[in-house]
PDB file of C-alpha atoms in Angstrom:
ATOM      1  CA  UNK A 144     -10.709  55.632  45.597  1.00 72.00           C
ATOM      2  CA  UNK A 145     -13.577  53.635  45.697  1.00 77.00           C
ATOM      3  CA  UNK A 146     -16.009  55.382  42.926  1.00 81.00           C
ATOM      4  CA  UNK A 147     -16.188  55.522  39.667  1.00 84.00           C
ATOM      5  CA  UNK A 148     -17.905  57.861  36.744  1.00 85.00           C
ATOM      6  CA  UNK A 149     -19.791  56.142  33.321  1.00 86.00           C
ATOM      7  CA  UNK A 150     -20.240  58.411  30.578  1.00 85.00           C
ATOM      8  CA  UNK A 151     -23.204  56.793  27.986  1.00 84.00           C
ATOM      9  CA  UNK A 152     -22.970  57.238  24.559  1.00 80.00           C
ATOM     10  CA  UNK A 153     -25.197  60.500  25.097  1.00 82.00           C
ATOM     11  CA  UNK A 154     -22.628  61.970  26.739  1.00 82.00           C
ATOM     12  CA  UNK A 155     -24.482  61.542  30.037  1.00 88.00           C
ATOM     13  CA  UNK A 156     -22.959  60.985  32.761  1.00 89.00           C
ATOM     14  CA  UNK A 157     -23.579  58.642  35.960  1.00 90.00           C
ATOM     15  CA  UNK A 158     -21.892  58.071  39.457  1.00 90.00           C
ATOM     16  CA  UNK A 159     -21.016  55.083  40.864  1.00 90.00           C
ATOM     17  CA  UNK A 160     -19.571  54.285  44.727  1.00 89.00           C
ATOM     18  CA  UNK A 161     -19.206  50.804  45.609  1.00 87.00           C
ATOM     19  CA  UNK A 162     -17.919  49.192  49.115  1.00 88.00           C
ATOM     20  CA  UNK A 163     -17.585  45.869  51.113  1.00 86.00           C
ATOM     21  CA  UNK A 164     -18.475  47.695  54.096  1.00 87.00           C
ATOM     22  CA  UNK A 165     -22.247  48.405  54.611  1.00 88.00           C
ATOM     23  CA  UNK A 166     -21.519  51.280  56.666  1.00 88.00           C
ATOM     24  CA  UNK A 167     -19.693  52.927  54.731  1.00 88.00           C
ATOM     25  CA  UNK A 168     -22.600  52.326  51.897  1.00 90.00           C
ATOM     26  CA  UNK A 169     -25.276  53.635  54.462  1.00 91.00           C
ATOM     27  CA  UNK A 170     -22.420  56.980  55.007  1.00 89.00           C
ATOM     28  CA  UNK A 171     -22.011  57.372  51.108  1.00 89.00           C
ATOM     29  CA  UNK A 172     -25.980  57.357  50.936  1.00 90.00           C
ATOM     30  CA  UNK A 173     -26.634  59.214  53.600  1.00 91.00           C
ATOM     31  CA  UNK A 174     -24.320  62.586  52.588  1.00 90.00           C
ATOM     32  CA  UNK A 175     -25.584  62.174  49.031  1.00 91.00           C
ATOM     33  CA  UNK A 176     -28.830  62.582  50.154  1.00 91.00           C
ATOM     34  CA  UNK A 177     -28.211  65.018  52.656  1.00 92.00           C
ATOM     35  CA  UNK A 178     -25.977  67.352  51.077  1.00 91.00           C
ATOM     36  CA  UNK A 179     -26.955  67.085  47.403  1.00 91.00           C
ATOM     37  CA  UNK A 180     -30.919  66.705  48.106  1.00 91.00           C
ATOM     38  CA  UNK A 181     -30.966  63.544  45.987  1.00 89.00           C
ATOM     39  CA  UNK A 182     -32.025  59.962  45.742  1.00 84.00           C
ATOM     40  CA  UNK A 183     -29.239  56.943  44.853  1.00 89.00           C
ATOM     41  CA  UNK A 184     -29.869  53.069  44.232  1.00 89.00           C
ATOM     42  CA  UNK A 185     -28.265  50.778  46.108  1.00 88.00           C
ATOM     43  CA  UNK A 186     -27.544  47.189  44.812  1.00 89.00           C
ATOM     44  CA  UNK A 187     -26.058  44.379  46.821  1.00 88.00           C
ATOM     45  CA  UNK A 188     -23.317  41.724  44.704  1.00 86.00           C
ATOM     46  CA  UNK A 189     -21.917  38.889  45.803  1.00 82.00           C
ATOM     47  CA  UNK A 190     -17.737  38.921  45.610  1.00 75.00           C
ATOM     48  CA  UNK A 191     -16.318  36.294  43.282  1.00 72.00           C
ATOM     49  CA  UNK A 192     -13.780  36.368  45.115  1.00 66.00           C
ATOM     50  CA  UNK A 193     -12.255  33.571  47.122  1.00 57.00           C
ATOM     51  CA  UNK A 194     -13.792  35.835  50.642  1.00 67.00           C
ATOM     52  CA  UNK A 195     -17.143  35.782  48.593  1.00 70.00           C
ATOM     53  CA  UNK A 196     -17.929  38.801  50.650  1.00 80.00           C
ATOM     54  CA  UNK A 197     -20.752  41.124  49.868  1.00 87.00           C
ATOM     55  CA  UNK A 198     -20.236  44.282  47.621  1.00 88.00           C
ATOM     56  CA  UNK A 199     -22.388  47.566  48.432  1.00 90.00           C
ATOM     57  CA  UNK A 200     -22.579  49.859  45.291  1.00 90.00           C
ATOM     58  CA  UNK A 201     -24.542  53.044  45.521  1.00 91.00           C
ATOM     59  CA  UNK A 202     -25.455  54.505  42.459  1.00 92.00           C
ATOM     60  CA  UNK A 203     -25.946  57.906  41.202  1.00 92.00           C
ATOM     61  CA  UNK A 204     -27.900  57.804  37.657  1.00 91.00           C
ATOM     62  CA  UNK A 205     -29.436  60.981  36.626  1.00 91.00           C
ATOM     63  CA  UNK A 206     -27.029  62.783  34.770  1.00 91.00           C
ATOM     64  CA  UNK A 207     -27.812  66.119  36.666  1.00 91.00           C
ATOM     65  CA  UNK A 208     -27.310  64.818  39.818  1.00 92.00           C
ATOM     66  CA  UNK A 209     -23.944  63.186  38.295  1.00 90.00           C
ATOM     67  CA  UNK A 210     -22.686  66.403  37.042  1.00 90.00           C
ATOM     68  CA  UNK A 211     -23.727  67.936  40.785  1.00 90.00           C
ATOM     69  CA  UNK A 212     -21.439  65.720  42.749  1.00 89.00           C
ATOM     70  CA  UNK A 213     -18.746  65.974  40.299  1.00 87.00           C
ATOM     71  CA  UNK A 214     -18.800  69.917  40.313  1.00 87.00           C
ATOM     72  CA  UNK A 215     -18.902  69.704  43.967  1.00 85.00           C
ATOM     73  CA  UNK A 216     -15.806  67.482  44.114  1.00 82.00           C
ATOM     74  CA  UNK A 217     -13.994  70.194  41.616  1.00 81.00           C
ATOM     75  CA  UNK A 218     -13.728  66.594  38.725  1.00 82.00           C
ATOM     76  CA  UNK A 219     -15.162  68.714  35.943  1.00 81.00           C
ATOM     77  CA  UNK A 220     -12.897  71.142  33.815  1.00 77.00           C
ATOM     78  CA  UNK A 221     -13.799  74.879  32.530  1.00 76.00           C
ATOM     79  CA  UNK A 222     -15.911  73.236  29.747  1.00 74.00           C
ATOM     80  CA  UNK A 223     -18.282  70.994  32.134  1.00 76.00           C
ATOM     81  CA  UNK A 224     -15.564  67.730  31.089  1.00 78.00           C
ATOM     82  CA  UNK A 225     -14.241  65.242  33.212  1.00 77.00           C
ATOM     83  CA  UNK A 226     -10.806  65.926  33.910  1.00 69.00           C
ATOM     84  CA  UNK A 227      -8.478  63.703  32.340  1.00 60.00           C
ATOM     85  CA  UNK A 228      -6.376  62.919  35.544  1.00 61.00           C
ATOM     86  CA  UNK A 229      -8.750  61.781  38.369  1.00 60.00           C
ATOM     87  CA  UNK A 230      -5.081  60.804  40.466  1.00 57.00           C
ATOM     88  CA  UNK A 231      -4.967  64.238  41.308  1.00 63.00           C
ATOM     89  CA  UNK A 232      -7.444  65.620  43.735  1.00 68.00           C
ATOM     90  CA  UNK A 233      -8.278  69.588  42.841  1.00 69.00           C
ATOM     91  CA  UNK A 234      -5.751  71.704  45.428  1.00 69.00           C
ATOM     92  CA  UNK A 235      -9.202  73.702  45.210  1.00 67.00           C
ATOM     93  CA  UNK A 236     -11.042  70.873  47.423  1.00 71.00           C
ATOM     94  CA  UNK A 237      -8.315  70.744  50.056  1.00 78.00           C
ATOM     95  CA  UNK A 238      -7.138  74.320  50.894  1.00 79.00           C
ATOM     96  CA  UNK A 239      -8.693  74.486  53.963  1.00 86.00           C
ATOM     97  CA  UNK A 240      -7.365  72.906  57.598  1.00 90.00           C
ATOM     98  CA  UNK A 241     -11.079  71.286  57.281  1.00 90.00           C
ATOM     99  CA  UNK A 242     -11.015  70.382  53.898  1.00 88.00           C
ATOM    100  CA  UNK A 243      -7.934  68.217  54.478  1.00 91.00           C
ATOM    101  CA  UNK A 244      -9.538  66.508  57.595  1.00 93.00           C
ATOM    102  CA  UNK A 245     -12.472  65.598  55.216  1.00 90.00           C
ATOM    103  CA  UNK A 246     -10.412  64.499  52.721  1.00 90.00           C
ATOM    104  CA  UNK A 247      -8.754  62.313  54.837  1.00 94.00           C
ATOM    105  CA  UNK A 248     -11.556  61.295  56.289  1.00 92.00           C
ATOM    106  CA  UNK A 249     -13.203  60.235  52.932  1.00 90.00           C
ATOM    107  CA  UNK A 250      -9.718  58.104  52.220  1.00 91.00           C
ATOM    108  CA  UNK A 251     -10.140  56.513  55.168  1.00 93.00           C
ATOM    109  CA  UNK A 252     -13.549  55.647  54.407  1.00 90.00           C
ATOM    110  CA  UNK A 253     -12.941  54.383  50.338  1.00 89.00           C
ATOM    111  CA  UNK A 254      -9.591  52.147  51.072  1.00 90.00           C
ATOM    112  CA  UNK A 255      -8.239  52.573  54.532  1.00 92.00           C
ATOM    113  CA  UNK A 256      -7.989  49.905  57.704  1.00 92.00           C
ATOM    114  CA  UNK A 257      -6.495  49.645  61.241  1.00 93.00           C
ATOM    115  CA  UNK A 258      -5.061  46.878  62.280  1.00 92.00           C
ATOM    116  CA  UNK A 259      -6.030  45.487  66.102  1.00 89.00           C
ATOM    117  CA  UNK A 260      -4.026  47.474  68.262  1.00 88.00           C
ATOM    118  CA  UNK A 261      -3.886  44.482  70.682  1.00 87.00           C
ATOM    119  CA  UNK A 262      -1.713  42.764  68.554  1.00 88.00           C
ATOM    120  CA  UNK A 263       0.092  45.546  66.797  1.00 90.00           C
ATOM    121  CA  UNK A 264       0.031  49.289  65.729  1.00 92.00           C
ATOM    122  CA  UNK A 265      -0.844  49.886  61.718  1.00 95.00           C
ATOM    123  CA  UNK A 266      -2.920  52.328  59.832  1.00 96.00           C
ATOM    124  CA  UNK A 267      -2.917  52.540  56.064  1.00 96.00           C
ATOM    125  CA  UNK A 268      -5.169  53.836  52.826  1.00 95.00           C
ATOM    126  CA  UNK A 269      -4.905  52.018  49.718  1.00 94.00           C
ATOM    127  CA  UNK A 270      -4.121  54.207  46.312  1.00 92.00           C
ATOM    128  CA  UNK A 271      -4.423  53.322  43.002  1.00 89.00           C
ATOM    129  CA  UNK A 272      -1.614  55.475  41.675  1.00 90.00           C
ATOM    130  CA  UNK A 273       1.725  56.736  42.688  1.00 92.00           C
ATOM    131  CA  UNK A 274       0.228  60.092  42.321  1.00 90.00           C
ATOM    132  CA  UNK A 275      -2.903  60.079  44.028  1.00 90.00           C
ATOM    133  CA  UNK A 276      -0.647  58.139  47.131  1.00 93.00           C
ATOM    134  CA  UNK A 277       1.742  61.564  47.279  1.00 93.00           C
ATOM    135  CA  UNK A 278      -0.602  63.744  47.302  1.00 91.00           C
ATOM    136  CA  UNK A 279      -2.855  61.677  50.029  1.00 93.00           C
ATOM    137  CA  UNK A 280       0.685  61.393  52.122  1.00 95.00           C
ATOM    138  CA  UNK A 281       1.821  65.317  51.698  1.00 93.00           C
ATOM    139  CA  UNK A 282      -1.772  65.993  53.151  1.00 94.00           C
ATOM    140  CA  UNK A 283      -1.239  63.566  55.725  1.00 95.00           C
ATOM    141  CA  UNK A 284       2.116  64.904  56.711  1.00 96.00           C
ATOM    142  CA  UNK A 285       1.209  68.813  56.487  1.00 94.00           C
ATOM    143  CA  UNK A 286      -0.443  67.987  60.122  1.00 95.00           C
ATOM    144  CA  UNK A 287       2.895  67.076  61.401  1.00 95.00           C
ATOM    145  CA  UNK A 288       3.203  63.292  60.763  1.00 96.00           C
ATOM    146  CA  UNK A 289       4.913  61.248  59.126  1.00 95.00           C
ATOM    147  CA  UNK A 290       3.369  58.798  56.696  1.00 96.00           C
ATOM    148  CA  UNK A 291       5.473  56.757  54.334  1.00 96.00           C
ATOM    149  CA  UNK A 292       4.572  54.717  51.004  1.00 96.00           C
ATOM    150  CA  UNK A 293       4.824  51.667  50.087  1.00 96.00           C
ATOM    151  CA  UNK A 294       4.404  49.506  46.886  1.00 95.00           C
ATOM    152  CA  UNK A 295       2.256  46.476  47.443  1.00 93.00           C
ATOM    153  CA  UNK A 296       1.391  44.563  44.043  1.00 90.00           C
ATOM    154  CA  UNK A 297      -0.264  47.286  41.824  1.00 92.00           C
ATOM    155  CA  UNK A 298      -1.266  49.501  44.401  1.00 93.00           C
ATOM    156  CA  UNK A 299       0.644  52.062  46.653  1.00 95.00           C
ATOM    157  CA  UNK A 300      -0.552  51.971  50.585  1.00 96.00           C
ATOM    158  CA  UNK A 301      -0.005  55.455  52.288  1.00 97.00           C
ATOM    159  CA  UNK A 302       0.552  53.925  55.961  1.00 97.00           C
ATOM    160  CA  UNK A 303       1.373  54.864  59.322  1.00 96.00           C
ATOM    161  CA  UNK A 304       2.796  52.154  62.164  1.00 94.00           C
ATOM    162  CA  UNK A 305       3.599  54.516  65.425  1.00 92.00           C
ATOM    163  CA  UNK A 306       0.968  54.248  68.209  1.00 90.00           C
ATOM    164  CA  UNK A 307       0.935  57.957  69.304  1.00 91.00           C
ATOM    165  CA  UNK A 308       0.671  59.252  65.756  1.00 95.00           C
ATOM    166  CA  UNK A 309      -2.465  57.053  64.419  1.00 95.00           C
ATOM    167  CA  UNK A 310      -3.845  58.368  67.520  1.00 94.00           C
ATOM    168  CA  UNK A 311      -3.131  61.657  65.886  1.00 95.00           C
ATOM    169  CA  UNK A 312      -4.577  60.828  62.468  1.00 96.00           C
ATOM    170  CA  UNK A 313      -7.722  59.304  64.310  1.00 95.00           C
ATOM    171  CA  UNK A 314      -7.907  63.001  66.020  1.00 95.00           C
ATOM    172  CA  UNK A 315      -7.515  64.642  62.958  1.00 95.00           C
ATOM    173  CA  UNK A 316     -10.592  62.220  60.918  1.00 94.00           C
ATOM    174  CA  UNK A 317     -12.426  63.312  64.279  1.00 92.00           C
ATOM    175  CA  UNK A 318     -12.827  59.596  65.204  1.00 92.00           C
ATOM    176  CA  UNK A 319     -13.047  59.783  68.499  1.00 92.00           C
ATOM    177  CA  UNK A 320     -14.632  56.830  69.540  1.00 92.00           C
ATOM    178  CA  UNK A 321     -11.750  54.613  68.343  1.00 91.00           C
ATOM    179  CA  UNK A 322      -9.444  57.417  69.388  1.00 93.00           C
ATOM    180  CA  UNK A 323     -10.706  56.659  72.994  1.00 93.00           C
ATOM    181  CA  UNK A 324     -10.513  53.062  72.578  1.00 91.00           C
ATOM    182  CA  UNK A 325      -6.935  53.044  71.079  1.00 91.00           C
ATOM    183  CA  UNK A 326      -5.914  54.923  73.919  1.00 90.00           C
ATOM    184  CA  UNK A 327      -7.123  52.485  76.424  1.00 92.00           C
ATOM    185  CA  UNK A 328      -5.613  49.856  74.545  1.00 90.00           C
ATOM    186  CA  UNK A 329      -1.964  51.493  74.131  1.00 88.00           C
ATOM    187  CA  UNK A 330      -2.270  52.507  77.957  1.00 89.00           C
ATOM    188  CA  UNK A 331      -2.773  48.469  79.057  1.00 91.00           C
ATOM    189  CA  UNK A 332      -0.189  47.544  76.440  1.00 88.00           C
ATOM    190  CA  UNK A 333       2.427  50.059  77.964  1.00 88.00           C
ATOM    191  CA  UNK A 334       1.207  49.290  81.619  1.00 92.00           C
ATOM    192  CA  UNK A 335       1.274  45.364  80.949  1.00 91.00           C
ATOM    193  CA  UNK A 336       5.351  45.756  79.250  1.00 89.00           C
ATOM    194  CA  UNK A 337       6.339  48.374  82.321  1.00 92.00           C
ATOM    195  CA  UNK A 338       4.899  45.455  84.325  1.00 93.00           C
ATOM    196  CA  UNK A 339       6.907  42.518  82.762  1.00 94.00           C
ATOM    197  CA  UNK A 340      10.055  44.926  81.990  1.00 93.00           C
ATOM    198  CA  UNK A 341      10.170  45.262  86.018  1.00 93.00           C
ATOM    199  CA  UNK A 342       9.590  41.771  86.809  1.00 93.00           C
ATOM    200  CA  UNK A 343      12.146  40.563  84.181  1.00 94.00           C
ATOM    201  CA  UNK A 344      14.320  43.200  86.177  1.00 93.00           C
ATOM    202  CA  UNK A 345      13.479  41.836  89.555  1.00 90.00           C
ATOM    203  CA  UNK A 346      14.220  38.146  87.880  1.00 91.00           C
ATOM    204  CA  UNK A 347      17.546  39.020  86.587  1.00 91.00           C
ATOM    205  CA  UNK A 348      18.579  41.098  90.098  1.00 87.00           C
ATOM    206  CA  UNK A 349      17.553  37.742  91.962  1.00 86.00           C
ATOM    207  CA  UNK A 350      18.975  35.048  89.445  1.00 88.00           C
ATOM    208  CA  UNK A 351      22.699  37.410  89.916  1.00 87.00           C
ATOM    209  CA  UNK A 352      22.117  37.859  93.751  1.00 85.00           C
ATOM    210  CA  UNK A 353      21.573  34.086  94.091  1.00 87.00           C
ATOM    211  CA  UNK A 354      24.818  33.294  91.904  1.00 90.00           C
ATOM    212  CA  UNK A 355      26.904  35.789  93.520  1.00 90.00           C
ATOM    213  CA  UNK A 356      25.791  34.074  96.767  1.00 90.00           C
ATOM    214  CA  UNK A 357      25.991  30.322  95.556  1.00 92.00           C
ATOM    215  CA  UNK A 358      29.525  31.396  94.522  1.00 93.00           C
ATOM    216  CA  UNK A 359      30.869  33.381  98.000  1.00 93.00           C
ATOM    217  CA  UNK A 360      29.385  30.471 100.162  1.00 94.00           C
ATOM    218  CA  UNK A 361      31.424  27.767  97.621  1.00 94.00           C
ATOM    219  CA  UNK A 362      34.654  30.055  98.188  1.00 93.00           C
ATOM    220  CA  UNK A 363      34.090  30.357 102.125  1.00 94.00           C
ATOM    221  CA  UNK A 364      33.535  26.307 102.518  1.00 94.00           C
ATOM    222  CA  UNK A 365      36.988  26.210 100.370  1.00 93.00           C
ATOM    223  CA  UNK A 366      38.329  28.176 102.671  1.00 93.00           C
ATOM    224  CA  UNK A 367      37.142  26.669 105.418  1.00 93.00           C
ATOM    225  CA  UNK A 368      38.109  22.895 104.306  1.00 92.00           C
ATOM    226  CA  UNK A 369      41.778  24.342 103.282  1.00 91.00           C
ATOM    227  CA  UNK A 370      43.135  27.102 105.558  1.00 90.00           C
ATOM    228  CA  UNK A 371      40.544  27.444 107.819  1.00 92.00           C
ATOM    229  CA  UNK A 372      38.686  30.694 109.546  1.00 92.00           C
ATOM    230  CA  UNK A 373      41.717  30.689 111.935  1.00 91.00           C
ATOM    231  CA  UNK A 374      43.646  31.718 109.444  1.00 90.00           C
ATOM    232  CA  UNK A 375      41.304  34.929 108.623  1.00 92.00           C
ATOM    233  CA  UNK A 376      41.100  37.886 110.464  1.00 92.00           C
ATOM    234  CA  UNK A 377      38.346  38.927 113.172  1.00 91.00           C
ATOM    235  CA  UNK A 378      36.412  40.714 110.427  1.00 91.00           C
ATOM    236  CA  UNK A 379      36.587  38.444 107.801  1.00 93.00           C
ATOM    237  CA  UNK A 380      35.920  35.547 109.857  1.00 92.00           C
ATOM    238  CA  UNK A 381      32.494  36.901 111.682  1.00 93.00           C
ATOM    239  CA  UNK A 382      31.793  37.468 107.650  1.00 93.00           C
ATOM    240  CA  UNK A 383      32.344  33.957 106.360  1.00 93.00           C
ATOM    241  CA  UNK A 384      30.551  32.571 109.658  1.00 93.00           C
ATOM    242  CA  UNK A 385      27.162  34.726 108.885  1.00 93.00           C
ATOM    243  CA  UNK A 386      27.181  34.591 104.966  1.00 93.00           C
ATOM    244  CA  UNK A 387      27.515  30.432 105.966  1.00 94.00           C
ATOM    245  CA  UNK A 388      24.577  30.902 108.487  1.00 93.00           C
ATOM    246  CA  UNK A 389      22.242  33.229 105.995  1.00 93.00           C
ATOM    247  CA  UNK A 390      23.100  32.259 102.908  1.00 91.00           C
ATOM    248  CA  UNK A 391      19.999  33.963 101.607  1.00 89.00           C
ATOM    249  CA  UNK A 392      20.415  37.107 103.677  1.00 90.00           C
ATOM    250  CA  UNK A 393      20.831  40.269 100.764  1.00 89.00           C
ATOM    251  CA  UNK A 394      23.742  42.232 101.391  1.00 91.00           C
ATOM    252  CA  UNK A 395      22.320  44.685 103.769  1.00 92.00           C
ATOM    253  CA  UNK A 396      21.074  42.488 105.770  1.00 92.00           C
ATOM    254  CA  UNK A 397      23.973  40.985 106.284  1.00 93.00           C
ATOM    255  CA  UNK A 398      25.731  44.249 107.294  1.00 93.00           C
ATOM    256  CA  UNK A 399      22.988  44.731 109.965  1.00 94.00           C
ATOM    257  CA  UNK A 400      23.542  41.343 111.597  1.00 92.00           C
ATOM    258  CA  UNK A 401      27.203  42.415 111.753  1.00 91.00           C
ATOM    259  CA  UNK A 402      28.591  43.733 114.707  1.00 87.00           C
ATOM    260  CA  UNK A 403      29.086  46.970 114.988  1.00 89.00           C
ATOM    261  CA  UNK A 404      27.158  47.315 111.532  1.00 92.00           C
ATOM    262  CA  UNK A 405      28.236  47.568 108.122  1.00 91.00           C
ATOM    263  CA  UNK A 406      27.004  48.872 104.796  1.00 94.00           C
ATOM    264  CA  UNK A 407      26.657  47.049 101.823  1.00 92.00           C
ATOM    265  CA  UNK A 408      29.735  48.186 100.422  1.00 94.00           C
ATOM    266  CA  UNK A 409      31.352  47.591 103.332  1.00 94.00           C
ATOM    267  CA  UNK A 410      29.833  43.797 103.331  1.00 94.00           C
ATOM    268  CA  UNK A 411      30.646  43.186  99.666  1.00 93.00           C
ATOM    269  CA  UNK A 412      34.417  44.629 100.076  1.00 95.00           C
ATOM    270  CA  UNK A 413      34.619  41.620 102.909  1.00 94.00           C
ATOM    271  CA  UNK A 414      32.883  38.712 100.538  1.00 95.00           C
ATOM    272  CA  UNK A 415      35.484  40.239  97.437  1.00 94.00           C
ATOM    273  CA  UNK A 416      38.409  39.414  99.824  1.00 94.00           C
ATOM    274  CA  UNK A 417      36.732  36.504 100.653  1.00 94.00           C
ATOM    275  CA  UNK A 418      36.615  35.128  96.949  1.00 94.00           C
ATOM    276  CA  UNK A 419      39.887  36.690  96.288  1.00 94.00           C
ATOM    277  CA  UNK A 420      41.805  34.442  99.021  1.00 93.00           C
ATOM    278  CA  UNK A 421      39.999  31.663  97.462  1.00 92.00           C
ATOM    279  CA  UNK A 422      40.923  32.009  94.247  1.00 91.00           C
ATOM    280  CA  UNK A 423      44.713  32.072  95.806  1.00 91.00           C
ATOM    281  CA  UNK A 424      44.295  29.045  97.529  1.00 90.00           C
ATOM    282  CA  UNK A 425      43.021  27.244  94.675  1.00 89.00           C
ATOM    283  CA  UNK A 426      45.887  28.411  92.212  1.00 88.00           C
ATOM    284  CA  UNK A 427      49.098  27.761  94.839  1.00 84.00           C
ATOM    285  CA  UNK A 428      47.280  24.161  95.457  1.00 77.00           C
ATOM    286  CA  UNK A 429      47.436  23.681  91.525  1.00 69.00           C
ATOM    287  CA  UNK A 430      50.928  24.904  91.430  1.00 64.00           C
ATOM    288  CA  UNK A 431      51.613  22.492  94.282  1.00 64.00           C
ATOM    289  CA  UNK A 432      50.261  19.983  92.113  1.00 57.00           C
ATOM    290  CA  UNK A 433      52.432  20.425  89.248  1.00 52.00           C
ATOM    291  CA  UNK A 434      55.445  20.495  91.170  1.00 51.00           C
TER     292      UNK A 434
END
């Protein structure tokens, strides 16, 4: 994804891996040597690009060490060639459960990214070809998850956006480190919105509370201005006298100034009746008033 192979016009062939990110270069260097026993160069560029960012290559030029790594990484045929499609990763390289973890891994490494999971959740590697982006995604998704593709100018990104599953995919690469930090990060996030989604609760309870009470305190002074409490019963009266005197009292409170006590529903069934006689006496005065 991020290599390439030269073949001179000896028929030799040479290895080339090149990266913005330097550690990534030192990790490409590092396994060649390690696992293949042999020595790379390593140049530095400058991009031309409008980032001008730095470009790592590592560079594998002895045609025996070449034809090492690309046996290794199943690219030559039965006749020591370079296969034709290089889309298609060898199903020999990624049998395995820990094959397909490297190989994912290695993805990651050539062309993927995370976005900042303090602003929002995205994981995707970059493919060159249709191909080579379905066969990165079925490997993805044989560990249960569900990566989709996208066309974005002449590539094909192989990306995932739900929190708990690049968790996964971070589990599975055996990145633990920014497993552990993701997880800290989505557990604030989800503690900060359980936060504001009760607060925003709490508003909304108080902004109704305060306009049902605003509106049974406008009915009762009505009331009182036009019939009058005389004209209410005993009950109904001791209620428009206390909701008058407490106007911020919640409805149980309320029912435990009452005497004897009364339960909430018992409180709002009085303020309902309250409203309702209200509403009467403001529709027989407007009938009055057309007559």
């Amino acid at each position: 994804m991020c290599g390439g192979i030269s073949i001179s016009s000896k028929d030799k062939y040479s290895v080339r891996i090149q990266t913005e990110n330097i550690a990534v270069a030192r990790k490409y260097f590092t396994l060649l040597r390690k696992t293949f026993n042999i020595e790379t160069e390593v140049s530095i560029r400058q991009n031309v690009s409008v980032r001008k960012s730095r470009v790592y290559m590592v560079l594998v030029k002895r045609h025996e060490d070449s034809l090492m790594i690309l046996k290794a990484a199943k690219l030559l045929n039965k006749d020591m060639e370079v296969e034709e499609n290089l889309s298609i990763v060898n199903n020999m390289v990624i049998q395995n459960t820990c094959c397909k973890r490297a190989f994912i891994r290695g993805a990651f490494l050539a062309a993927g990214s995370i976005s900042d999971p303090q602003k929002f959740y995205h994981f995707e590697i970059v493919c060159t070809t249709i191909h080579k982006a379905e066969q990165l995604q079925a490997i993805i998704n044989s560990f249960d998850l569900d990566a989709k593709i996208v066309a974005r100018k002449k590539y094909y990104v192989v990306y995932i956006k739900e929190g708990a599953q690049i968790v996964d995919i971070l589990n599975i690469m055996e990145a633990h480190v920014a497993l552990m930090n993701l997880e800290n990060v989505r557990i604030l996030k989800d503690m900060r919105n359980e936060v504001n989604r009760k607060v925003n609760c709490e508003t909304a309870n108080i902004h109704k509370t305060v306009s049902a009470a605003v509106k049974q305190i406008e009915d009762i002074k009505y009331i009182q201005s036009t019939a009058g409490f005389e004209s209410l019963s005993e009950g109904l009266a001791e209620m428009a006298e206390l909701r008058l005197a407490q106007p911020d009292a919640t409805l149980k409170e309320l029912g435990m100034l009452l005497t004897p006590q009364v339960g909430k529903s018992g409180v709002n069934h009085r303020l309902r009746k309250l409203s309702n006689l209200a509403d009467e006496l403001r529709e027989n005065k407007e009938e009055k008033h057309y007559d």
